[in-house]
CSV table of C-alpha atoms in Angstrom, one decimal:
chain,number,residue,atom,x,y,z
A,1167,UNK,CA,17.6,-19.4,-9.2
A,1168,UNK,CA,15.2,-16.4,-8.5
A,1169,UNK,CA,12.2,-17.0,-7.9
A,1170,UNK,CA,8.8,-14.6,-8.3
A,1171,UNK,CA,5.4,-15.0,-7.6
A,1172,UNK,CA,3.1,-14.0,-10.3
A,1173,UNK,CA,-0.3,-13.2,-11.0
A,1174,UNK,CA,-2.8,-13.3,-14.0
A,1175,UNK,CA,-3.5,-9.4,-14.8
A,1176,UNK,CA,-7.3,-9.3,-14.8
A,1177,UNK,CA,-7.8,-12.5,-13.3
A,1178,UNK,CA,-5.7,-11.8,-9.5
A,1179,UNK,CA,-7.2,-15.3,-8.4
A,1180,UNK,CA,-5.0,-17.0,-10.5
A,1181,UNK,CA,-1.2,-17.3,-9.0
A,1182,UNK,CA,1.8,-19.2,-10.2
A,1183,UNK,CA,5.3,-19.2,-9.0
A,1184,UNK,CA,7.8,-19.3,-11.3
A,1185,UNK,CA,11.7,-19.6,-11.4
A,1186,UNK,CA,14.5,-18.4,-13.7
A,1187,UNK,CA,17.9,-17.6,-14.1
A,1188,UNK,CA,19.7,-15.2,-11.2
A,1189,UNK,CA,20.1,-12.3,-13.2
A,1190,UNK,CA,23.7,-11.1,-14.5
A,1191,UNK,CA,24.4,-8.0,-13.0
A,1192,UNK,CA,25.8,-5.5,-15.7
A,1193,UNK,CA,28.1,-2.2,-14.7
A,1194,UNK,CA,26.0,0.3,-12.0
A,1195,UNK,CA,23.6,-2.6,-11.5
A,1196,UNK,CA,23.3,-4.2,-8.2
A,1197,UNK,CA,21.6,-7.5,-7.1
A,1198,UNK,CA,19.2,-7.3,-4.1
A,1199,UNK,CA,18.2,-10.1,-1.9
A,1200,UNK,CA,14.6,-9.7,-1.3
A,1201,UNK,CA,14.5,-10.8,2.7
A,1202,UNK,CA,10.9,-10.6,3.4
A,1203,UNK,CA,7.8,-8.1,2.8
A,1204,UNK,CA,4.6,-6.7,3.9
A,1205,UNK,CA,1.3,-8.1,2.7
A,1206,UNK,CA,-1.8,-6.3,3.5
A,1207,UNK,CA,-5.1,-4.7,1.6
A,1208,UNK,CA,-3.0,-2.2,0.1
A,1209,UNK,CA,-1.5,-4.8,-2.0
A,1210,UNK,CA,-4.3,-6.0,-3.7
A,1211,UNK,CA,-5.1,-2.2,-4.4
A,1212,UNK,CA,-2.1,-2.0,-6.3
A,1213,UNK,CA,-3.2,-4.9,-8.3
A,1214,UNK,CA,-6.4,-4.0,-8.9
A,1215,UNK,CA,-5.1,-0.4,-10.1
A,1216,UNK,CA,-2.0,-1.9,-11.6
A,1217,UNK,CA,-3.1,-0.9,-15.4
A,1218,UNK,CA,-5.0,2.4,-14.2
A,1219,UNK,CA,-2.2,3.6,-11.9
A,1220,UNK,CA,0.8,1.4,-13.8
A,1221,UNK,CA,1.9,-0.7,-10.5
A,1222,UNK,CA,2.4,-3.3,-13.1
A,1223,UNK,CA,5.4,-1.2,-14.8
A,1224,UNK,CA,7.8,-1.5,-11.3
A,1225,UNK,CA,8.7,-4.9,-12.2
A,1226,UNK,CA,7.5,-6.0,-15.5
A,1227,UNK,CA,6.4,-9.7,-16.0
A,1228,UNK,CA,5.4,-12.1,-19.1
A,1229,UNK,CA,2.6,-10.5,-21.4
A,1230,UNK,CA,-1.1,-11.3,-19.4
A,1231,UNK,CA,1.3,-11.9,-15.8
A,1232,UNK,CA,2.2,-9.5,-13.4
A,1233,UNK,CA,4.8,-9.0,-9.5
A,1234,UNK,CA,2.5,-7.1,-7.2
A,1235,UNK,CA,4.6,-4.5,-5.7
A,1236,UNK,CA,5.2,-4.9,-1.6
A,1237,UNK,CA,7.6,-3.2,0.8
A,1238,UNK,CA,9.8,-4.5,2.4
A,1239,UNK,CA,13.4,-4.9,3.3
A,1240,UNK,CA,16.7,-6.3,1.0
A,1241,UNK,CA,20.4,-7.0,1.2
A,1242,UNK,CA,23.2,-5.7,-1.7
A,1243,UNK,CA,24.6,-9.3,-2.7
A,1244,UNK,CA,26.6,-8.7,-5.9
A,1245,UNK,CA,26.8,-4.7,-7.0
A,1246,UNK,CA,29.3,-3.0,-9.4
A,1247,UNK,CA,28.1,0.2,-8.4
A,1248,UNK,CA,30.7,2.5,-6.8
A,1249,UNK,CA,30.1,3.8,-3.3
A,1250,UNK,CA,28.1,0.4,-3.1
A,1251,UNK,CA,29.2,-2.3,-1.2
A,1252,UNK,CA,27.9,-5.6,-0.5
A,1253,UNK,CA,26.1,-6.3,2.7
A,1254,UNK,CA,24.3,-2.8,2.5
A,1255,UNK,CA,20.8,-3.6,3.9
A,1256,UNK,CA,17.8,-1.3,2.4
A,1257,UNK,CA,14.1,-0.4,2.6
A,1258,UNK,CA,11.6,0.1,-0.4
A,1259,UNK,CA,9.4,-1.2,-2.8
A,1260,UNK,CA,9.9,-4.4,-3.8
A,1261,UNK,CA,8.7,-7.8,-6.1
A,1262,UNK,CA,6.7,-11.0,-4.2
A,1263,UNK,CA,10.3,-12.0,-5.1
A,1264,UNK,CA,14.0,-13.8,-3.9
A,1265,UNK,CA,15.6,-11.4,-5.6
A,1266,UNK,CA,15.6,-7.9,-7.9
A,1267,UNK,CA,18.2,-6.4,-10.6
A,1268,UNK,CA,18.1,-2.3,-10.1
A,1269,UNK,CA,20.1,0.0,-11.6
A,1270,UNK,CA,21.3,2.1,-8.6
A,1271,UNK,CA,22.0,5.8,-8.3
A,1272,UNK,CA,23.5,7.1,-5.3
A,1273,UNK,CA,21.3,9.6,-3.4
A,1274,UNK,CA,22.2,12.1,-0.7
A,1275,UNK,CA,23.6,9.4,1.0
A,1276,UNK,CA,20.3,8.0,2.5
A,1277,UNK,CA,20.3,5.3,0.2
A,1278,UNK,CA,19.9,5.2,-4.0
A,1279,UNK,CA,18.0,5.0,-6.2
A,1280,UNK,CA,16.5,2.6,-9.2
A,1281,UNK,CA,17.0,4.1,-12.3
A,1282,UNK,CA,16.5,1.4,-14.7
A,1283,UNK,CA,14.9,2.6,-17.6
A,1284,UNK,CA,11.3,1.1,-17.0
A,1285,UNK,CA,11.0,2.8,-14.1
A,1286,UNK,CA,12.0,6.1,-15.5
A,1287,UNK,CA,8.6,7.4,-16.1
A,1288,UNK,CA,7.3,6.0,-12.4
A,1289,UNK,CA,7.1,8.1,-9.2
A,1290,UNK,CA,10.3,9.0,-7.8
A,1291,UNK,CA,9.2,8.4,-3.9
A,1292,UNK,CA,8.9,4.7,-5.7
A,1293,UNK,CA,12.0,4.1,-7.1
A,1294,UNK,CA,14.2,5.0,-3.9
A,1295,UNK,CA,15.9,2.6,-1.5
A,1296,UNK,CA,16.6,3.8,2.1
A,1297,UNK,CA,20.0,2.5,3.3
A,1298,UNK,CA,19.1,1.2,7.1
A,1299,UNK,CA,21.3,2.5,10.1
A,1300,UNK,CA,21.5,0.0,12.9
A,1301,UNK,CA,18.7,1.4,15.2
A,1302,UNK,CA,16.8,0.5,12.2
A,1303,UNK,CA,17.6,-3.3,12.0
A,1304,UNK,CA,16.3,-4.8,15.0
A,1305,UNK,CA,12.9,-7.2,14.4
A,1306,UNK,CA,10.2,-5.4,15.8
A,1307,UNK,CA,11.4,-2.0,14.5
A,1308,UNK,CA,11.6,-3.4,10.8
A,1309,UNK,CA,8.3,-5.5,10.9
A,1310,UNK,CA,6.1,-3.0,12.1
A,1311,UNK,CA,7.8,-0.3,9.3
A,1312,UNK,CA,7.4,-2.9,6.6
A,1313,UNK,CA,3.8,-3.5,7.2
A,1314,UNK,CA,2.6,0.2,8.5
A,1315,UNK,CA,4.6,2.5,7.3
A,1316,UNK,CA,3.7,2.8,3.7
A,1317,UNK,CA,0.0,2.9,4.4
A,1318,UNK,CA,0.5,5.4,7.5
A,1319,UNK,CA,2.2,7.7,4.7
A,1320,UNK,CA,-0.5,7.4,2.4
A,1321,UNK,CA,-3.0,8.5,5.8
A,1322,UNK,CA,-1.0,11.1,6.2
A,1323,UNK,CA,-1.3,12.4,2.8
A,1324,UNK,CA,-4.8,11.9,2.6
A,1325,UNK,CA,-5.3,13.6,6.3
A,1326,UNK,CA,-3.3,16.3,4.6
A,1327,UNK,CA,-5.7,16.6,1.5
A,1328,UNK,CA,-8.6,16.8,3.0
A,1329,UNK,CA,-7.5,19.2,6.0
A,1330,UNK,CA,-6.0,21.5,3.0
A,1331,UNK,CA,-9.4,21.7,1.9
A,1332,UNK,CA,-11.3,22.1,4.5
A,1333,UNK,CA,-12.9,18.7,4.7
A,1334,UNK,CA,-14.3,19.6,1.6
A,1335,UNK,CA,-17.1,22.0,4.1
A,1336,UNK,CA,-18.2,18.5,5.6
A,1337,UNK,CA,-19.2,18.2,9.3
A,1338,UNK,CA,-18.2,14.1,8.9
A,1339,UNK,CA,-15.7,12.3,7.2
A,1340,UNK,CA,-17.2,9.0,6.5
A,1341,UNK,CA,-14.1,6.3,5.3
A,1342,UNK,CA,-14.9,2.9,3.9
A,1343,UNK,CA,-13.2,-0.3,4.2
A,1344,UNK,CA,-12.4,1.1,7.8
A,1345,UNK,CA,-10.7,-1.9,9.0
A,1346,UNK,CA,-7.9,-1.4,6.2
A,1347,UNK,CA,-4.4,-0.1,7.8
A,1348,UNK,CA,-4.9,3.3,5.9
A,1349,UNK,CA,-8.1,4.1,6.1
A,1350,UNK,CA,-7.3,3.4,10.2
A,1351,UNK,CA,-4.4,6.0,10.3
A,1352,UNK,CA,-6.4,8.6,8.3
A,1353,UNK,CA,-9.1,8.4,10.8
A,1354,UNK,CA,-6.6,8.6,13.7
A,1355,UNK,CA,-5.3,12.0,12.2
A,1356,UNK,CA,-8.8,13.3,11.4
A,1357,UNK,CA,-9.6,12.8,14.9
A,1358,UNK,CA,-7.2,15.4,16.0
A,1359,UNK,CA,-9.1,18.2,13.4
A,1360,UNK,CA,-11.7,20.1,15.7
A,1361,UNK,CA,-15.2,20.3,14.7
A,1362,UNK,CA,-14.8,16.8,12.7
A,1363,UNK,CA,-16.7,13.3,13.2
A,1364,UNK,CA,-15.1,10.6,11.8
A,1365,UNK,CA,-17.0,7.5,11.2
A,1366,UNK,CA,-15.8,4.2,9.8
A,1367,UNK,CA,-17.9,1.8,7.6
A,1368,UNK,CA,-16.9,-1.4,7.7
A,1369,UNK,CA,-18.6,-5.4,7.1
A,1370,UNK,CA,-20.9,-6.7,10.0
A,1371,UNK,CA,-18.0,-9.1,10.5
A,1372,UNK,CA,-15.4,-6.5,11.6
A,1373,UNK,CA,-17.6,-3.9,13.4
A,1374,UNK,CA,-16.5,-4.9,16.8
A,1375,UNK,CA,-12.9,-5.0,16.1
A,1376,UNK,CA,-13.5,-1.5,14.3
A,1377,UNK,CA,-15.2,0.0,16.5
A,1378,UNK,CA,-12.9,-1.3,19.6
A,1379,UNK,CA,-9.8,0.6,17.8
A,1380,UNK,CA,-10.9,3.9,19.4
A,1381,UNK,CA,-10.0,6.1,16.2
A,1382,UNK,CA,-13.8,6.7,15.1
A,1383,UNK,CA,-16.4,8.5,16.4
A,1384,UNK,CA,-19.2,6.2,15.2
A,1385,UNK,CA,-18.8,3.1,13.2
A,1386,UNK,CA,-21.9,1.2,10.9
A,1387,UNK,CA,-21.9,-1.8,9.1
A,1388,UNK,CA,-22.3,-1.8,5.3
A,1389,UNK,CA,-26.0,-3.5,5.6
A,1390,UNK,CA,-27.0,-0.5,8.2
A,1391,UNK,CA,-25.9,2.8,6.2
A,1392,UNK,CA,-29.4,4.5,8.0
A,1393,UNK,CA,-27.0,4.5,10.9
A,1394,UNK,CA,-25.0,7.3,9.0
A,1395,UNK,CA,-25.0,10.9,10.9
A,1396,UNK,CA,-27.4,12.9,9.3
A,1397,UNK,CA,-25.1,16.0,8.4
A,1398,UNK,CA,-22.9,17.3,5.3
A,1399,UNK,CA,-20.7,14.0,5.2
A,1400,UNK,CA,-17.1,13.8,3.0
A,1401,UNK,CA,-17.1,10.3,1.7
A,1402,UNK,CA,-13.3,8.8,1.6
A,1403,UNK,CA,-13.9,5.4,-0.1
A,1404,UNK,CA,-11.0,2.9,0.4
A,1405,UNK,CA,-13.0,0.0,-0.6
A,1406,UNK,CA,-13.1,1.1,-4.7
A,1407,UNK,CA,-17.3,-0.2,-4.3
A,1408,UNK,CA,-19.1,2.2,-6.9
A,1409,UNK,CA,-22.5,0.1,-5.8
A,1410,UNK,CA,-21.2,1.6,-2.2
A,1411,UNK,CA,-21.1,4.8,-3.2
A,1412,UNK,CA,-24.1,4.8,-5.1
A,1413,UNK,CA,-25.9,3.8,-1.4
A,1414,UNK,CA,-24.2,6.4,0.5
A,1415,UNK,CA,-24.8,9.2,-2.8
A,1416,UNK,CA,-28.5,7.9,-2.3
A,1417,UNK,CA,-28.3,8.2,1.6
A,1418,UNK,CA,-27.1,11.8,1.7
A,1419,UNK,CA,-27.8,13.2,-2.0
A,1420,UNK,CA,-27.8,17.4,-1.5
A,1421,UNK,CA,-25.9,16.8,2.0
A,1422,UNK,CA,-23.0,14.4,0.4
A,1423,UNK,CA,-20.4,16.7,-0.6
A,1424,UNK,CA,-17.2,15.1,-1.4
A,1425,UNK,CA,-16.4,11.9,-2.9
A,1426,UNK,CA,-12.5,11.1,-2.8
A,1427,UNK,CA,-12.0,8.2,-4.5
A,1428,UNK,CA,-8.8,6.1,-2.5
A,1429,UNK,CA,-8.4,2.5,-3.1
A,1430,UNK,CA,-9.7,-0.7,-4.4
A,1431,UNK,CA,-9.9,-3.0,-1.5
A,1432,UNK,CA,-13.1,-4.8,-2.6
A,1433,UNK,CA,-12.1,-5.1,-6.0
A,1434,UNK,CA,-14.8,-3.5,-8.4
A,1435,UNK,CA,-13.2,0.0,-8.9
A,1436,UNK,CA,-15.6,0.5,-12.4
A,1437,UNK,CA,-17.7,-2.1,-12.6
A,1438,UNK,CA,-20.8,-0.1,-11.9
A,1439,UNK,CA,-21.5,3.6,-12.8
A,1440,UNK,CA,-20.6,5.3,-9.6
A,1441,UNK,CA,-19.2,8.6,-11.5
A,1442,UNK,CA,-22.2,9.3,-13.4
A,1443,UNK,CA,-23.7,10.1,-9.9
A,1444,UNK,CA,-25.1,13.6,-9.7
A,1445,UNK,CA,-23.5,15.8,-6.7
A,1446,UNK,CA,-19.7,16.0,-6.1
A,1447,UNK,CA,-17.4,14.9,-9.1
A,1448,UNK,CA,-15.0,12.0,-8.0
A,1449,UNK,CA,-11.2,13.0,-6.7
A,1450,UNK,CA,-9.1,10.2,-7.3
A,1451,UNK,CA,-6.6,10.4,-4.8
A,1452,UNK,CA,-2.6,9.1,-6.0
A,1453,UNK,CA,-0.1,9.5,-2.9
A,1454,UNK,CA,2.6,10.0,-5.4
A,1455,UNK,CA,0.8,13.5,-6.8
A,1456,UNK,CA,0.2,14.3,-3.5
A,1457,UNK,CA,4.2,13.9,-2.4
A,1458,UNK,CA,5.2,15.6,-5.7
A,1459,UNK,CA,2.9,18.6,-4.6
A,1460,UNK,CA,4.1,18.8,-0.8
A,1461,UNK,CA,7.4,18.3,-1.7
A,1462,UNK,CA,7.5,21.4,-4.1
A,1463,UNK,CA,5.9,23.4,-1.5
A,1464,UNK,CA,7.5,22.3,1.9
A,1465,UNK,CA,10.6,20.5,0.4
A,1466,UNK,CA,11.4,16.4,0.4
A,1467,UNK,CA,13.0,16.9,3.6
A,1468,UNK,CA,9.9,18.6,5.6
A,1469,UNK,CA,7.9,16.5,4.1
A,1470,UNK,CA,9.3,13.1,5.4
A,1471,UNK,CA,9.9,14.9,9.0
A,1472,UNK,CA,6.1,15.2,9.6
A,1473,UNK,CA,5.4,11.9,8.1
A,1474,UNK,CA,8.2,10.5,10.3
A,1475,UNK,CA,6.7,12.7,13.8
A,1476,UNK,CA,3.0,11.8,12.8
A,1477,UNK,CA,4.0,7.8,12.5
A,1478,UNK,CA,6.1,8.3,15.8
A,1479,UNK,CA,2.3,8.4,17.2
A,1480,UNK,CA,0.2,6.0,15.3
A,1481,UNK,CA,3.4,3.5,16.1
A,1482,UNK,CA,2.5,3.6,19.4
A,1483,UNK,CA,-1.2,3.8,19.1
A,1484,UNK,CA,-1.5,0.9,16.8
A,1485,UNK,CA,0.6,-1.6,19.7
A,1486,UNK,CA,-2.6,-2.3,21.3
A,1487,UNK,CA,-4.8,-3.9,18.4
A,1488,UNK,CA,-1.6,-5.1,15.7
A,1489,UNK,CA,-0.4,-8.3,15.3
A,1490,UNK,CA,2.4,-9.7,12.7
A,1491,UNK,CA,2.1,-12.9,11.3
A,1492,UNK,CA,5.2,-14.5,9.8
A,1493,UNK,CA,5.0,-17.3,6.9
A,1494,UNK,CA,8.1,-18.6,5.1
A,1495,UNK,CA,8.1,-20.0,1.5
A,1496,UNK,CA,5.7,-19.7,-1.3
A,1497,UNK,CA,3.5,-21.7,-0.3
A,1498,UNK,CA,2.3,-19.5,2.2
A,1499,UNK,CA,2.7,-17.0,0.3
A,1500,UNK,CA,0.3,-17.7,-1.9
A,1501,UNK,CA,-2.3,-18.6,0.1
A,1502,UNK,CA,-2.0,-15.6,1.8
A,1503,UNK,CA,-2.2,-14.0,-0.9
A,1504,UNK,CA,-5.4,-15.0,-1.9
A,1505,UNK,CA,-7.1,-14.8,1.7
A,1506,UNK,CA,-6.4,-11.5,1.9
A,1507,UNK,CA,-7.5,-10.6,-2.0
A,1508,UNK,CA,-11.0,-12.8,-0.9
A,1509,UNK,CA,-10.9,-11.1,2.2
A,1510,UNK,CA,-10.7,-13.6,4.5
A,1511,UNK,CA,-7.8,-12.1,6.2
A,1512,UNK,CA,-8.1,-10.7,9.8
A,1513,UNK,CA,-7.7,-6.7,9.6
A,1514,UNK,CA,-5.8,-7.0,12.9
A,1515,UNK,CA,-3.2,-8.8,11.2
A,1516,UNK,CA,-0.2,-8.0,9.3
A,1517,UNK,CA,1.2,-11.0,6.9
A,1518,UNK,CA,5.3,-11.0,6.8
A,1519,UNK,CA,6.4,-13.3,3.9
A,1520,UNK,CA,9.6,-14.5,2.1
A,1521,UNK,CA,9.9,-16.5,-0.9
A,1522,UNK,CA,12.7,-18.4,0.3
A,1523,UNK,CA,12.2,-22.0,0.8
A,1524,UNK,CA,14.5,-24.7,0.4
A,1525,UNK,CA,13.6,-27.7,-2.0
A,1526,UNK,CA,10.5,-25.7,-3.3
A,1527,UNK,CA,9.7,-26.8,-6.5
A,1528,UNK,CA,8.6,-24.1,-9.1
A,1529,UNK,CA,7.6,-24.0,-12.8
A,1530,UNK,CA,9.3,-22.2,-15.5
A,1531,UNK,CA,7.5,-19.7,-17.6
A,1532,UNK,CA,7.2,-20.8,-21.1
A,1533,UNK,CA,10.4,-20.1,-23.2
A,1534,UNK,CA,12.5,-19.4,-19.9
C-alpha cells in the first residue's frame, strides 16, 4: 500500500493519513521509495503559499486535501525507463509519502527528471532528481543536505538579490523570522557584504538562541522593534506577518526602503493590508524566478557551483548550533507536523521523518 499524509487546504491544522493502492507503473514511469525527508518552517511556507505559488500542483491530492512538498532522499524500486535501473538512490522534492509515481527523463546524467504532465508547467529546478554518488550516501552527509540544503539555496538566492541591487541603498538589512534555517544563511552571507548590518527579529522566546548564532549584528525581539537601528533599513520578511510589517513600515516610514516579501512562516501572508502601505512597493521573492534568471545569465552549471562553494561554508558554520531529530512512522509525523506549523518547534532543530511504519493503521479516502 502507499501511504501519504495529507492536509486540509485552508485549514493546515487538520491532518489525515491515508492509504491506497501502490501505483501501477506504466512505460517511462518509475516507482520511488520515499526513504525519509526534511521537515522544517520552509514546509509550512509551501503550504501556506501552496495556491499562490501552486506547491499544491507537485503532487496533486483529493479536491479540498493536499501533500506538502519536502526534500528528501528515494530509492528506484520498479522503473521501465531505459538507462534506469532499480536500486538507483536519488535527491529532490518529494510527497510526506512511502512512495511516488514520476515519469522520468534522463538528464545529463546527473539524475532525471519528472515529466509527468502536472508538473509540466512547474519549475524545472523542482522537477529534477539528483542521482547520489557514494560520497553522497553516508548519514550525516545526506541528513544535513536534506534538511539545509534547500533553504541554504534559497539564502543564497536571496543574498544574491539583494547584493544585485545594492541592498536596495539600505545601511541594514533587517530579516524576520530570524531563527528560520533561511533567513539564518541569508544573514550569514550578508555578513560578508561591507558596509552592511544585519539584524535578526525574532520572538522573545528565541532571542538568545538567535542571537548566540553569531550571524547578526544585532538581534530584537518582535515586542521591542524601538531596538531597530535607526538608519535606511531593507526589510526581508520571512515570517509572511503584514501586521509585522505594518510595525516596522511605522517604525522607519521615509527611512524604510525595501520590503522583500520571502515567506510565510507565521502563517497570515494577506490577512491584513500590509501592501496598501505607503513607501516601497512589495517584491515577492520566488527562488524558482530567481534560478531561471541566474541560470540564463551565468548558466545552470555556474549557478549550482557557487551555491555548492557557498554551502561548503554554512555546512560547517551551522555544526555548532544544528541538531537532527529522527522520528519513524506517521505518527510522528504528524505531530511534528503540527508543532512546527504552531511553532512549537525548536529552531535549532531539524525533524527527519519517514512514513514507514509497520502495522500502522490508516484510513482510506472516500471512493479509494
Amino acid at each position: 500500500m502507499k501511504r501519504d499524509l495529507e492536509v486540509r487546504r485552508g485549514e493546515l491544522a487538520r491532518v489525515r493519513v491515508v492509504e491506497e493502492a501502490e501505483p501501477e507503473v506504466g512505460p517511462g514511469q518509475a516507482l520511488l521509495r520515499v526513504d525519509r525527508y526534511g521537515l522544517t518552517s520552509n514546509n509550512v511556507t509551501y503550504a501556506m503559499l501552496g495556491d499562490t505559488l501552486r506547491y499544491w500542483d507537485f503532487f496533486p491530492a483529493q479536491s479540498g486535501w493536499g501533500r506538502i512538498p519536502a526534500w528528501g532522499f528515494a530509492d528506484v524500486v520498479t522503473t521501465r525507463v531505459a538507462g534506469l535501473a532499480e536500486g538507483v538512490r536519488v535527491f529532490g522534492l518529494l510527497p510526506m509519502s512511502t512512495h511516488l509515481l514520476v515519469t522520468a527523463q534522463h538528464d545529463n546524467g546527473s539524475g532525471f527528471v519528472d515529466r509527468s504532465p502536472h508538473r509540466a508547467a512547474l519549475p524545472a529546478a523542482y522537477n529534477h532528481y539528483r542521482h547520489l554518488d557514494g560520497t553522497d550516501r553516508s548519514t550525516a552527509m545526506e541528513e544535513r543536505r536534506m534538511l539545509l540544503w534547500p533553504l541554504f539555496s534559497a539564502s543564497f538566492l536571496i543574498d544574491d538579490l539583494l547584493g544585485e541591487h545594492r541592498c536596495f541603498g539600505a545601511d541594514a538589512v533587517v530579516l524576520s523570522s530570524a531563527s528560520s534555517k533561511t533567513a539564518i544563511g541569508a544573514a550569514f552571507l550578508l555578513r560578508k557584504r561591507p558596509g552592511v548590518t544585519v539584524v535578526g527579529l525574532t520572538s522573545p522566546a528565541n532571542l538568545a538562541f538567535v542571537t548566540g548564532l553569531g550571524v547578526y549584528d544585532s538581534v530584537v525581539a518582535y515586542d521591542a522593534l524601538a531596538g531597530l537601528p535607526d538608519t535606511d533599513t531593507a526589510l526581508v520578511d520571512l515570517a509572511g506577518n503584514a501586521r509585522l510589517q505594518r510595525q516596522v513600515h511605522d517604525r522607519y516610514a521615509d527611512r524604510l526602503r525595501a520590503r522583500v516579501i520571502v515567506g510565510a512562516t507565521h502563517g497570515d501572508l494577506g490577512r491584513e493590508p500590509g501592501d496598501a502601505l505607503h513607501g516601497p512597493t512589495p517584491l515577492f521573492f520566488f527562488a524558482a524566478d530567481q534560478i531561471r534568471r541566474r541560470a540564463r545569465e551565468w548558466g545552470l552549471g555556474d549557478l549550482e557551483d557557487r551555491i555548492e562553494v557557498a554551502w561548503q561554508g554554512f555546512r560547517a558554520a551551522s555544526a555548532p548550533w544544528f541538531r537532527i531529530d529522527r522520528r519513524p512512522g506517521p505518527d510522528a509525523a504528524v505531530q511534528t507536523y503540527l508543532d512546527v506549523l504552531q511553532g512549537r518547534a525548536d529552531p535549532s532543530i531539524g525533524h527527519i521523518l519517514s512514513m514507514w511504519a509497520p502495522g500502522f493503521r490508516a484510513t482510506r479516502p472516500p471512493g479509494s
